[in-house]
Amino acid sequence: MFTSLPSFSAPFSLSEPSVSRPTTPLCSTPRKVSLRIFPDAVDNFHSLKGRRLVCYGGGAKLCRRFYGLKLWILENINLQQRNRKHGRAIEFKSIRSEEKDPLTNHLETTSSFGEGDIRLQNEHKASSSTHHQPDGSITSMESKPVVQAHSSSFSFEGREGPSLCIAVIGATGELARTKIFPALFALYYSGFLPENIGIFGYSRKNLTDEELRNIIASTLTCRIDHQQNCGDKMDIFLSRTYYLNGGYDNVQGMSKLNTLMEQIEGESEANRIFYLAVPQEALLDVTSSLARNAQTQKGWNRIIIEKPFGFDAPSSHQLTQSLLSKFEEKQIYRIDHLLGRNLIENLTVLRFANLVFQPLWSRTYIRNVQVILSEDLGVQARRYFEGYGVIRDIVHSHILQTIALLAMEPPISLDGEDIRNEKVKVLRSIRKMEPSDVILGQYKASAGDKVDVCWNSLTPTFFAAALYIDNARWDGVPFVIKAGLGLIKHRVEIRIQFQHVPGNLYRDRIGHTFDLGTNELILRDAPDEAILVRVNNKIPGLGLQLDSPELNLLYKDKYKVEVPDSYEHLLLDVIDGDNHLFMRSDELAAAWNILSPVLNEMDKKNIVPELYQLGGRGPVGVYYLWAKHGVPWAED
Ligand SMILES: NC(=O)C1=CN([C@@H]2O[C@H](COP(=O)(O)OP(=O)(O)OC[C@H]3O[C@@H](n4cnc5c(N)ncnc54)[C@H](OP(=O)(O)O)[C@@H]3O)[C@@H](O)[C@H]2O)C=CC1
Ligand SMILES: O=C1O[C@H](COP(=O)(O)O)[C@@H](O)[C@H](O)[C@H]1O
């Protein structure tokens, strides 16, 4: 973080402590941010020693966005200072949005930050546990719950339709900043959020509404097809966003959140979504407090839980029991954002809306199915070495759900429960995975590599396996899985290989690659989303030569639209109450059941994954595993 500061220097100018504005400020209106750099931070900010860092941002949006980045830098400085235990107080002024809705104006004029100054530590007296040392240093950023004096006199009441409050619990975390808030904004931009929307960020840090807005603003973007009025909409969206410091006692924190939401909702019908973007260890505490203290009685309440959904079958069962003692099943949305990809939603469309595929979809015509999720070095995944690994993180939810959607019987309707009923039947029909049909790998990384290094860890970064669905439709068809990180190529696809043509008259013309000359349906997510069908075809010209080209529906050529992020897709599903892409508790348990023999064996025998070259093709054993199950290898 610190070494990258120079890259932020462009919108800032340096000046002596008595700050004078540049003659031509970049902001159209005075939007000034000043920061007295900590003397101790000079190692990191050597070029800024003893000075104030002043931001005269560019246009309103630019200014706001860089300000958000800057707040982030400040927070990190502050945390570092706290660790060193000799930080200094910082002070800076906020950028205030010019265009605010009446609600924001009202709330702000009644809040303790009404004058527009954000004095992060010095002026935030009310119940803050930030300790100011005699020398002005701060020893903690966190504090007890802070209630800003939001007035109850303003509400959504009288506006048409039910209101929707979305609380992001863990609002200052990486997921919230980089995915959830941007997805919410994209939905807001496209008109998918109701007019009466309130968004609440909740965590334990001591921030004001305005500070959260500035942090969020630094990650919001306007998509290519979202250019019109994007800046204005961004400002309105931000003005509907509020922050609550829940403190360490979530009971009080959640009651405060409830009060805040009630003030805004008034007496009218009100719905609430709670997105739990908190570490696993905080989940139970947060959900119990939320269940008791923050649910509305005037509409529905839905909670979104992030993966991983437990560590193994027993821990997941415990978590599920705890959730089900507080919420009804239909309130719970277990989100795996990989399932929000267009490819996944399209699986059922291809299967059930096309006659060409429907009659072929069984063991009679399908020879094998390959589900591949390879990540290259460009994709960072940080959670693997907290012990979860690729099986618990990706195979358990994403891969098994993909197989369930691909293999299920036609549901009686598109209703979420009808689809889940069919998915769970597939998951229950999958044979428990044999450790002998599994390959575990771990990439070899060293300190300089741009990936997590897992010294002495048994956590797999690569998994390959063959599984079988013991039912009438799929008996004997191998479903082979490959999921890995740090590989040569980013490739996410499903390959469905069909049987040989019986008594094929052209067998001799297809040549040595007869096996590869079978028809294949390839559903590709990355790189370059596409649907491909491999067919045998006559090469034009004299004689009778065949090849096996692909009919190619390449999305970027066909559809000139930007594909929404998967979080957008799934958040919209939650708002709509469509739960078919979210795992129900029985699906969750069935998925653990499939993997338990492998996970137990790994834990019991401390199985060491096979090491593979970072940026390579993964453990070589996969070729043999594929061959054992009669699956021709699909080249990377
Ligand atoms: N990052 C990602 O891309 C993905 C993350 N996930 C999952 O999402 C969850 C969050 O991930 P991520 O954002 O990366 O994690 P971070 O550690 O970056 O953020 C966690 C957030 O939770 C808050 N928090 C921590 N403890 C509590 C508590 N007891 N009460 C209230 N708030 C708390 C933290 O703020 P504060 O300390 O101020 O309270 C912070 O805002 C994890 O479960 C992770 O497995 C899943 C898929 C992808
Ligand atoms: O949850 C995860 O997702 C990311 C891929 O997400 P994307 O939206 O950036 O494609 C993946 O890299 C990571 O391994 C996994 O844990």
XYZ file of C-alpha atoms and ligand atoms in Angstrom:
700
model
C 0.000 0.000 0.000
C 2.608 2.512 0.999
C 5.006 1.982 -1.822
C 2.231 2.612 -4.280
C 1.558 6.120 -3.000
C 3.420 7.908 -5.788
C 0.886 6.552 -8.209
C -1.758 8.532 -6.364
C 0.179 11.720 -6.503
C -1.322 13.013 -9.726
C -4.501 14.547 -8.339
C -2.791 15.858 -5.256
C -0.493 18.788 -4.900
C 2.049 19.312 -2.201
C 2.331 22.476 -0.260
C 3.588 23.778 3.029
C 1.372 23.398 6.121
C -0.282 26.705 5.504
C -2.270 25.374 2.651
C -2.880 27.644 -0.228
C -5.078 26.660 -3.082
C -3.616 26.432 -6.521
C -4.584 29.327 -8.688
C -6.580 26.993 -10.897
C -8.118 24.371 -8.693
C -8.986 21.149 -10.400
C -12.303 20.927 -8.595
C -15.020 23.201 -9.859
C -15.952 23.985 -6.275
C -13.620 24.097 -3.332
C -13.197 20.487 -2.254
C -10.259 20.496 -0.017
C -8.660 17.618 1.811
C -5.665 18.087 3.949
C -3.640 15.611 5.902
C -0.778 16.162 8.228
C 1.540 13.305 7.442
C 2.738 11.351 10.416
C 6.417 11.864 11.080
C 6.652 8.109 11.505
C 5.258 7.501 8.103
C 8.116 9.280 6.416
C 9.792 6.016 5.640
C 6.890 5.269 3.448
C 6.186 8.785 2.237
C 9.688 10.101 2.085
C 8.861 12.677 -0.531
C 6.102 14.138 1.609
C 8.060 14.545 4.797
C 6.618 17.036 7.235
C 4.078 18.319 4.817
C 0.428 18.324 4.260
C -0.971 16.349 1.425
C -3.585 18.439 -0.238
C -6.170 17.253 -2.667
C -7.768 19.627 -5.043
C -9.557 16.947 -6.986
C -10.642 17.148 -10.596
C -14.276 17.218 -11.628
C -16.599 16.293 -8.796
C -16.412 12.571 -9.557
C -12.676 12.460 -9.992
C -12.185 14.416 -6.836
C -14.482 12.174 -4.895
C -12.896 9.020 -6.225
C -9.355 10.014 -5.430
C -10.514 11.215 -2.094
C -11.867 7.735 -1.444
C -8.521 6.219 -2.312
C -6.895 8.716 -0.087
C -9.121 7.842 2.835
C -8.121 4.300 2.280
C -4.453 5.205 2.373
C -5.071 7.230 5.494
C -6.773 4.367 7.173
C -3.871 2.105 6.417
C -1.415 4.631 7.698
C -3.492 4.884 10.767
C -3.609 1.152 11.279
C 0.117 0.939 10.827
C 0.588 3.730 13.287
C -1.646 1.988 15.750
C 0.421 -1.119 15.467
C 3.530 0.865 16.136
C 1.725 2.588 18.996
C 2.948 6.055 18.224
C 0.660 7.501 15.650
C -0.498 11.077 15.471
C -3.965 12.454 15.152
C -5.003 13.237 11.650
C -7.440 15.772 10.488
C -8.947 16.350 7.170
C -11.966 17.945 5.703
C -14.548 16.124 3.777
C -15.627 16.656 0.262
C -19.310 17.229 0.373
C -21.529 16.144 -2.403
C -23.298 19.071 -3.983
C -26.278 17.114 -5.227
C -27.959 15.329 -2.357
C -31.422 14.073 -1.929
C -33.565 15.618 0.777
C -33.083 12.621 3.010
C -29.344 13.020 3.054
C -29.547 16.708 3.644
C -31.925 16.110 6.453
C -29.867 13.403 8.046
C -26.700 15.373 7.743
C -28.084 18.527 9.205
C -29.217 16.528 12.179
C -26.022 14.533 12.514
C -23.008 15.369 14.574
C -21.102 16.049 11.349
C -23.531 18.633 10.133
C -20.933 21.238 9.319
C -19.341 19.023 6.757
C -16.080 18.558 8.593
C -14.953 15.042 9.094
C -12.499 15.179 11.945
C -11.982 11.504 12.003
C -10.548 11.204 15.442
C -10.573 14.585 17.081
C -14.163 15.598 16.805
C -15.911 12.273 16.862
C -16.418 12.336 20.580
C -19.728 10.667 21.051
C -19.002 7.253 22.518
C -15.882 6.756 20.415
C -13.281 4.521 21.956
C -10.503 6.108 19.914
C -7.856 7.046 22.427
C -6.109 10.350 22.010
C -2.778 10.297 23.700
C -1.297 13.448 25.191
C 0.947 13.717 22.156
C -2.079 13.546 19.926
C -1.585 9.953 18.888
C -4.442 7.535 18.361
C -4.338 3.993 19.584
C -7.529 2.634 18.121
C -9.804 3.228 15.183
C -12.564 1.048 16.493
C -15.159 2.128 18.964
C -18.431 1.356 20.620
C -21.559 1.781 18.581
C -21.984 5.338 17.453
C -25.452 6.599 16.869
C -25.546 9.645 14.775
C -28.469 11.870 15.565
C -30.567 10.793 12.621
C -33.997 12.265 12.860
C -37.080 10.122 12.692
C -39.109 12.875 11.090
C -37.985 12.087 7.559
C -39.062 8.826 5.998
C -40.028 7.062 2.815
C -43.604 7.217 4.000
C -46.015 8.464 1.416
C -43.767 7.350 -1.433
C -45.176 4.664 -3.641
C -44.392 0.967 -3.128
C -42.522 -0.839 -0.399
C -39.132 0.487 0.580
C -35.984 -1.596 0.474
C -33.134 -1.268 2.939
C -29.970 -3.174 2.125
C -27.431 -3.513 4.919
C -23.915 -4.541 3.997
C -22.445 -6.010 7.167
C -18.678 -5.855 6.742
C -18.944 -2.678 4.687
C -15.295 -1.775 4.951
C -14.064 -5.176 3.791
C -12.612 -6.049 0.431
C -15.669 -7.839 -0.860
C -17.992 -4.988 0.019
C -15.774 -2.342 -1.521
C -14.772 -4.147 -4.664
C -17.907 -6.126 -5.473
C -21.019 -5.444 -3.428
C -21.271 -1.662 -3.545
C -20.281 -1.493 -7.237
C -22.932 -4.124 -8.026
C -25.541 -2.212 -6.047
C -24.675 0.945 -7.912
C -24.910 -0.798 -11.287
C -28.365 -2.063 -10.297
C -29.351 1.388 -9.137
C -28.106 2.892 -12.396
C -30.182 0.458 -14.441
C -33.314 1.137 -12.417
C -33.413 -2.248 -10.683
C -33.493 -0.828 -7.174
C -36.743 0.692 -5.965
C -37.054 4.437 -5.635
C -37.282 4.034 -1.855
C -33.872 2.517 -1.398
C -31.599 2.934 1.594
C -28.177 1.346 1.737
C -26.456 0.864 5.055
C -22.825 0.028 5.564
C -22.102 -1.622 8.916
C -18.822 -2.630 10.491
C -16.790 -1.804 13.575
C -14.678 0.996 12.199
C -15.359 4.503 13.219
C -16.501 6.241 10.060
C -19.073 8.801 9.114
C -21.601 8.465 6.314
C -19.473 10.751 4.220
C -16.332 8.767 4.779
C -18.010 5.542 3.757
C -19.344 7.300 0.651
C -15.888 8.428 -0.262
C -14.475 4.959 0.183
C -17.237 3.478 -1.936
C -16.875 6.198 -4.547
C -13.309 5.153 -5.169
C -14.482 1.781 -6.479
C -17.586 2.767 -8.429
C -17.318 2.774 -12.180
C -19.590 3.665 -15.034
C -19.794 0.823 -17.506
C -19.455 1.511 -21.213
C -23.192 1.135 -21.639
C -23.859 3.135 -18.460
C -22.376 6.469 -19.428
C -25.394 8.708 -19.553
C -25.805 10.742 -16.363
C -23.606 8.241 -14.635
C -21.889 10.797 -12.433
C -25.174 12.282 -11.265
C -26.636 8.892 -10.545
C -23.503 8.009 -8.635
C -23.973 11.037 -6.434
C -27.602 10.202 -5.741
C -26.687 6.592 -5.033
C -23.996 7.692 -2.613
C -26.357 10.094 -0.926
C -28.635 7.131 -0.158
C -25.788 5.317 1.584
C -25.324 5.561 5.334
C -22.823 4.151 7.744
C -23.281 2.586 11.137
C -20.496 1.620 13.469
C -21.889 -1.509 15.091
C -19.137 -1.667 17.680
C -18.033 -4.936 19.188
C -21.413 -5.778 20.600
C -23.550 -6.649 17.641
C -26.652 -6.774 19.843
C -26.519 -3.036 20.361
C -25.241 -2.491 16.849
C -28.116 -4.359 15.237
C -30.690 -2.567 17.398
C -29.230 0.711 16.205
C -29.365 -0.465 12.635
C -33.000 -1.357 13.143
C -33.769 2.063 14.597
C -32.004 3.792 11.754
C -33.878 1.778 9.164
C -37.203 2.343 10.909
C -36.633 6.084 10.910
C -36.269 6.016 7.195
C -38.952 3.456 6.432
C -41.668 5.160 8.470
C -44.904 3.238 8.723
C -45.065 1.981 5.157
C -44.342 -1.517 3.899
C -40.635 -2.194 4.216
C -38.353 -4.996 3.051
C -34.798 -5.653 4.167
C -31.745 -7.470 2.859
C -28.750 -8.139 5.083
C -25.597 -8.998 3.159
C -23.158 -10.702 5.540
C -19.732 -9.919 4.139
C -17.956 -10.730 7.377
C -15.278 -13.287 8.192
C -16.581 -16.783 8.926
C -15.778 -16.502 12.609
C -18.083 -13.483 12.997
C -20.999 -15.057 11.183
C -22.858 -16.708 14.046
C -22.594 -13.735 16.333
C -23.763 -11.321 13.661
C -26.626 -13.508 12.476
C -28.012 -14.088 15.988
C -28.001 -10.403 16.795
C -29.442 -9.572 13.436
C -32.208 -12.153 13.760
C -33.284 -10.852 17.130
C -32.786 -7.144 16.699
C -32.772 -5.978 13.109
C -35.585 -7.699 11.246
C -38.554 -5.683 10.089
C -42.103 -6.711 10.918
C -43.460 -4.720 7.992
C -42.227 -6.815 5.086
C -39.762 -9.563 4.255
C -36.206 -10.018 5.539
C -33.547 -11.876 3.532
C -29.975 -12.646 4.494
C -27.106 -13.304 2.134
C -24.336 -15.580 3.375
C -20.957 -15.727 1.647
C -18.989 -18.855 0.886
C -17.267 -20.923 2.116
C -20.306 -22.467 3.788
C -18.512 -24.239 6.591
C -15.265 -26.154 6.596
C -16.641 -29.679 6.317
C -19.884 -31.599 6.742
C -20.118 -31.302 10.566
C -19.208 -27.610 10.763
C -21.525 -26.775 7.904
C -24.331 -28.734 9.566
C -23.797 -26.804 12.770
C -23.882 -23.499 10.915
C -27.029 -24.533 9.083
C -28.753 -25.589 12.313
C -27.874 -22.310 13.876
C -29.192 -20.351 10.890
C -32.366 -22.402 10.711
C -33.065 -21.778 14.389
C -33.247 -18.068 13.631
C -34.409 -17.796 10.045
C -36.682 -19.687 7.753
C -35.011 -21.526 4.896
C -36.579 -19.208 2.364
C -34.910 -16.197 4.005
C -31.411 -17.588 3.513
C -29.448 -16.918 0.306
C -26.053 -18.652 0.212
C -24.186 -16.790 -2.450
C -21.445 -18.183 -4.662
C -20.811 -15.431 -7.172
C -19.404 -17.859 -9.736
C -22.964 -19.118 -10.126
C -24.048 -15.667 -11.222
C -22.107 -16.017 -14.445
C -24.096 -15.877 -17.639
C -22.942 -19.363 -18.599
C -24.593 -20.907 -15.564
C -27.961 -19.240 -16.059
C -27.794 -20.169 -19.708
C -27.300 -23.859 -18.955
C -30.959 -24.413 -18.237
C -31.995 -22.190 -21.153
C -29.936 -24.276 -23.584
C -31.218 -27.514 -22.144
C -34.885 -26.754 -21.810
C -35.538 -24.249 -24.573
C -33.892 -26.113 -27.468
C -35.183 -29.250 -29.055
C -31.783 -30.009 -30.592
C -30.209 -30.759 -27.216
C -33.104 -32.147 -25.207
C -33.321 -35.669 -26.702
C -29.534 -36.086 -26.578
C -29.175 -35.237 -22.906
C -28.497 -38.636 -21.362
C -26.116 -41.578 -21.192
C -27.470 -42.793 -24.539
C -25.771 -39.965 -26.410
C -23.405 -38.268 -23.986
C -20.064 -39.955 -23.462
C -18.560 -37.696 -20.841
C -18.840 -34.253 -19.316
C -15.869 -32.095 -18.387
C -16.141 -29.157 -16.006
C -13.030 -27.022 -16.074
C -12.153 -23.991 -14.004
C -8.509 -23.042 -14.472
C -7.200 -19.776 -13.171
C -3.978 -18.282 -14.407
C -1.653 -15.982 -12.560
C -3.812 -12.985 -13.359
C -6.515 -14.143 -10.954
C -5.743 -13.687 -7.303
C -7.396 -15.774 -4.639
C -6.388 -14.962 -1.134
C -8.405 -17.251 0.990
C -6.879 -20.532 -0.016
C -4.168 -20.510 2.534
C -6.405 -19.759 5.401
C -6.895 -23.504 5.157
C -9.941 -23.745 2.921
C -8.410 -24.649 -0.404
C -9.913 -25.273 -3.780
C -12.230 -28.141 -2.790
C -14.069 -26.245 -0.084
C -14.001 -22.953 -1.912
C -14.795 -23.865 -5.511
C -15.630 -27.539 -5.937
C -18.175 -27.797 -3.135
C -20.404 -25.032 -4.409
C -19.540 -23.879 -7.895
C -18.562 -27.154 -9.562
C -21.178 -29.351 -7.908
C -23.919 -26.804 -8.532
C -22.886 -26.595 -12.184
C -23.133 -30.359 -12.470
C -26.492 -30.356 -10.703
C -27.947 -27.810 -13.135
C -26.496 -29.649 -16.089
C -27.699 -33.085 -15.040
C -31.039 -32.446 -13.319
C -34.399 -33.579 -14.664
C -36.623 -30.852 -16.099
C -38.158 -28.985 -13.154
C -41.920 -28.550 -13.150
C -41.459 -24.776 -13.390
C -38.783 -22.115 -13.185
C -39.694 -21.446 -9.577
C -36.602 -21.526 -7.355
C -37.898 -24.333 -5.156
C -38.802 -26.492 -8.134
C -35.286 -26.133 -9.520
C -33.714 -26.760 -6.119
C -35.841 -29.907 -5.753
C -34.303 -31.261 -8.935
C -30.764 -30.158 -8.112
C -30.796 -31.862 -4.755
C -31.877 -35.143 -6.360
C -28.787 -35.043 -8.588
C -26.512 -34.210 -5.679
C -27.934 -37.100 -3.694
C -27.410 -39.433 -6.644
C -23.733 -38.597 -7.035
C -21.545 -41.412 -5.819
C -19.288 -40.480 -2.900
C -15.982 -39.519 -4.357
C -13.246 -42.131 -4.112
C -9.880 -40.766 -2.967
C -8.308 -42.936 -5.693
C -10.189 -40.928 -8.317
C -8.884 -37.611 -7.063
C -5.708 -35.650 -7.755
C -4.619 -32.902 -5.427
C -2.003 -30.353 -6.364
C -0.342 -27.292 -4.964
C 1.621 -24.775 -6.962
C 5.232 -24.138 -6.096
C 5.536 -20.476 -5.333
C 8.324 -18.485 -3.839
C 8.454 -15.160 -2.069
C 8.741 -13.056 -5.252
C 5.713 -14.602 -6.951
C 2.521 -12.607 -7.071
C 0.440 -15.281 -5.381
C -0.042 -16.481 -1.852
C 2.780 -18.696 -0.775
C 1.823 -21.750 1.216
C 4.945 -22.933 2.927
C 4.389 -26.310 4.550
C 0.691 -26.117 3.887
C -1.386 -29.081 2.830
C -4.030 -26.843 1.305
C -4.674 -27.841 -2.308
C -4.675 -25.238 -5.056
C -5.566 -27.850 -7.665
C -8.188 -30.552 -7.745
C -9.132 -33.067 -10.411
C -11.583 -35.918 -10.064
C -14.005 -38.171 -11.855
C -17.479 -38.606 -10.468
C -20.539 -40.618 -11.395
C -24.228 -39.950 -11.022
C -25.966 -43.178 -10.156
C -29.322 -42.594 -11.753
C -31.119 -43.764 -14.880
C -30.126 -40.795 -16.999
C -26.407 -40.712 -16.237
C -25.405 -44.231 -15.241
C -21.776 -44.838 -16.272
C -21.090 -41.365 -17.692
C -17.909 -39.881 -16.208
C -18.122 -36.267 -15.103
C -14.533 -35.109 -14.870
C -13.599 -32.021 -12.936
C -10.517 -29.868 -13.087
C -10.258 -26.801 -10.853
C -6.970 -25.096 -10.190
C -5.042 -21.930 -9.617
C -1.777 -20.559 -10.917
C -2.126 -22.474 -14.165
C -1.010 -21.616 -17.663
C -4.341 -20.373 -18.905
C -7.539 -18.864 -17.586
C -10.199 -21.239 -18.831
C -13.688 -21.752 -17.498
C -15.781 -24.101 -19.571
C -18.037 -27.099 -19.714
C -17.409 -29.651 -22.439
C -20.046 -32.201 -23.271
C -18.687 -34.913 -25.483
C -21.109 -37.083 -27.406
C -20.857 -40.765 -28.273
C -19.391 -41.986 -31.542
C -21.768 -42.135 -34.479
C -22.741 -45.831 -34.616
C -21.469 -47.494 -37.805
C -20.010 -44.207 -38.992
C -19.592 -44.417 -42.782
C -16.874 -41.794 -42.644
C -14.874 -43.402 -39.910
C -11.832 -43.873 -42.145
C -11.908 -40.299 -43.351
C -11.789 -38.827 -39.874
C -8.284 -40.181 -39.417
C -6.252 -40.809 -36.286
C -8.216 -38.450 -34.081
C -11.435 -40.437 -34.337
C -11.977 -39.964 -30.608
C -11.723 -36.229 -30.904
C -13.923 -36.300 -33.961
C -17.008 -36.988 -31.848
C -19.446 -34.145 -31.592
C -18.886 -31.825 -28.699
C -20.828 -28.989 -27.130
C -18.546 -26.483 -25.461
C -20.005 -23.845 -23.154
C -17.206 -21.398 -22.569
C -17.179 -18.657 -19.969
C -13.531 -17.644 -20.243
C -11.611 -16.600 -22.205
C -14.211 -14.998 -24.468
C -17.653 -16.307 -23.642
C -18.904 -18.559 -26.414
C -21.042 -21.564 -27.264
C -19.344 -23.954 -29.647
C -20.519 -27.131 -31.296
C -17.888 -29.344 -32.817
C -19.140 -31.046 -35.980
C -17.500 -33.218 -38.590
C -17.439 -31.419 -41.874
C -16.248 -31.857 -45.423
C -13.277 -29.695 -46.284
C -14.207 -27.832 -49.476
C -12.485 -29.076 -52.589
C -12.109 -32.254 -54.565
C -11.937 -35.537 -52.774
C -13.531 -36.312 -49.436
C -11.534 -34.981 -46.572
C -13.198 -34.263 -43.221
C -12.226 -32.044 -40.376
C -13.894 -31.178 -37.040
C -14.383 -27.428 -36.834
C -16.570 -25.606 -34.327
C -19.772 -23.739 -34.970
C -19.032 -20.702 -32.898
C -21.409 -18.318 -31.152
C -18.872 -15.835 -29.881
C -20.628 -13.455 -27.514
C -18.446 -10.432 -28.126
C -19.316 -10.577 -31.835
C -22.970 -11.361 -31.414
C -23.980 -9.300 -28.394
C -22.682 -5.785 -28.161
C -23.471 -5.438 -24.480
C -21.331 -5.490 -21.436
C -22.101 -8.565 -19.362
C -23.092 -7.485 -15.843
C -20.930 -8.664 -12.989
C -22.147 -11.857 -11.358
C -22.808 -10.043 -8.076
C -25.285 -7.800 -9.912
C -27.094 -10.801 -11.281
C -27.308 -12.543 -7.924
C -28.222 -9.447 -5.923
C -31.074 -8.846 -8.307
C -32.192 -12.442 -7.781
C -32.242 -11.862 -4.033
C -34.308 -8.700 -4.463
C -36.706 -10.633 -6.707
C -36.855 -13.580 -4.309
C -35.470 -15.940 -6.958
C -33.354 -18.456 -5.075
C -32.610 -21.084 -7.726
C -28.901 -20.204 -7.920
C -28.462 -20.263 -4.136
C -27.861 -23.520 -2.305
C -30.621 -24.747 -0.043
C -29.592 -26.458 3.213
C -30.307 -29.943 1.863
C -28.207 -29.258 -1.267
C -25.400 -28.039 0.944
C -25.439 -31.208 3.027
C -25.610 -33.436 -0.063
C -22.597 -31.669 -1.559
C -20.538 -32.190 1.602
C -21.570 -35.808 1.581
C -20.000 -36.324 -1.852
C -16.711 -34.769 -0.794
C -16.450 -36.084 2.757
C -14.475 -39.281 1.983
C -11.809 -37.227 0.236
C -11.721 -34.470 2.849
C -11.603 -36.983 5.695
C -8.803 -38.919 4.053
C -6.847 -35.738 3.433
C -7.198 -34.657 7.047
C -6.614 -38.103 8.551
C -3.591 -38.995 6.480
C -2.192 -35.500 6.069
C -2.058 -36.041 2.333
C 0.528 -33.855 0.689
C -0.693 -32.396 -2.608
C 1.513 -32.963 -5.637
C 3.566 -29.863 -6.366
C 3.243 -28.264 -9.780
C 4.943 -25.462 -11.576
C 3.336 -22.056 -11.110
C 2.060 -21.039 -14.548
C 2.139 -24.668 -15.721
C -0.511 -27.242 -16.583
C -1.013 -28.783 -13.165
C -0.087 -32.270 -11.939
C 0.638 -34.671 -14.752
C -1.471 -37.374 -13.104
C -4.601 -35.725 -14.489
C -3.871 -37.096 -17.969
C -3.861 -40.614 -16.521
C -6.993 -40.016 -14.488
C -8.814 -38.847 -17.625
C -7.550 -41.861 -19.547
C -8.627 -44.235 -16.766
C -12.190 -42.971 -17.229
C -12.000 -42.983 -21.031
C -12.007 -39.205 -21.387
C -9.806 -37.736 -24.126
C -7.750 -34.850 -22.821
C -8.885 -31.367 -23.827
C -5.773 -29.340 -24.583
C -5.202 -26.110 -22.633
N -13.098 -10.880 -0.907
C -13.705 -11.649 -1.802
O -13.560 -11.489 -3.026
C -14.597 -12.759 -1.359
C -14.948 -12.911 -0.022
N -15.788 -13.910 0.354
C -16.210 -14.046 1.753
O -16.795 -12.814 2.174
C -16.500 -12.545 3.541
C -15.828 -11.181 3.653
O -14.651 -11.180 2.879
P -13.694 -9.907 2.767
O -14.457 -8.693 2.461
O -12.633 -10.314 1.837
O -13.116 -9.810 4.232
P -12.409 -8.558 4.920
O -11.597 -9.100 6.020
O -11.768 -7.696 3.899
O -13.621 -7.726 5.541
C -14.409 -8.187 6.598
C -15.400 -7.105 7.009
O -16.155 -7.568 8.118
C -16.085 -6.623 9.191
N -16.158 -7.374 10.431
C -15.234 -8.234 10.931
N -15.690 -8.756 12.080
C -16.911 -8.216 12.312
C -17.873 -8.352 13.339
N -17.677 -9.163 14.381
N -19.011 -7.648 13.254
C -19.224 -6.827 12.203
N -18.358 -6.645 11.206
C -17.209 -7.338 11.252
C -14.763 -5.908 8.948
O -14.734 -4.584 9.411
P -14.419 -4.186 10.917
O -13.144 -4.864 11.273
O -14.381 -2.709 10.913
O -15.587 -4.673 11.654
C -14.765 -5.800 7.428
O -15.605 -4.735 7.053
C -15.635 -13.707 4.004
O -16.461 -14.639 4.622
C -15.065 -14.305 2.717
O -14.827 -15.673 2.841
C -16.331 -14.778 -0.575
C -16.025 -14.669 -1.907
C -15.148 -13.664 -2.415
O -14.635 -16.920 -5.191
C -13.748 -16.945 -5.990
O -13.841 -16.257 -7.142
C -12.694 -15.815 -7.815
C -13.064 -15.487 -9.255
O -13.990 -14.464 -9.247
P -14.116 -13.469 -10.478
O -15.448 -12.860 -10.269
O -12.990 -12.507 -10.290
O -13.991 -14.310 -11.706
C -11.634 -16.837 -7.813
O -10.457 -16.269 -8.298
C -11.384 -17.367 -6.447
O -10.491 -18.429 -6.551
C -12.631 -17.848 -5.797
O -12.391 -18.065 -4.450
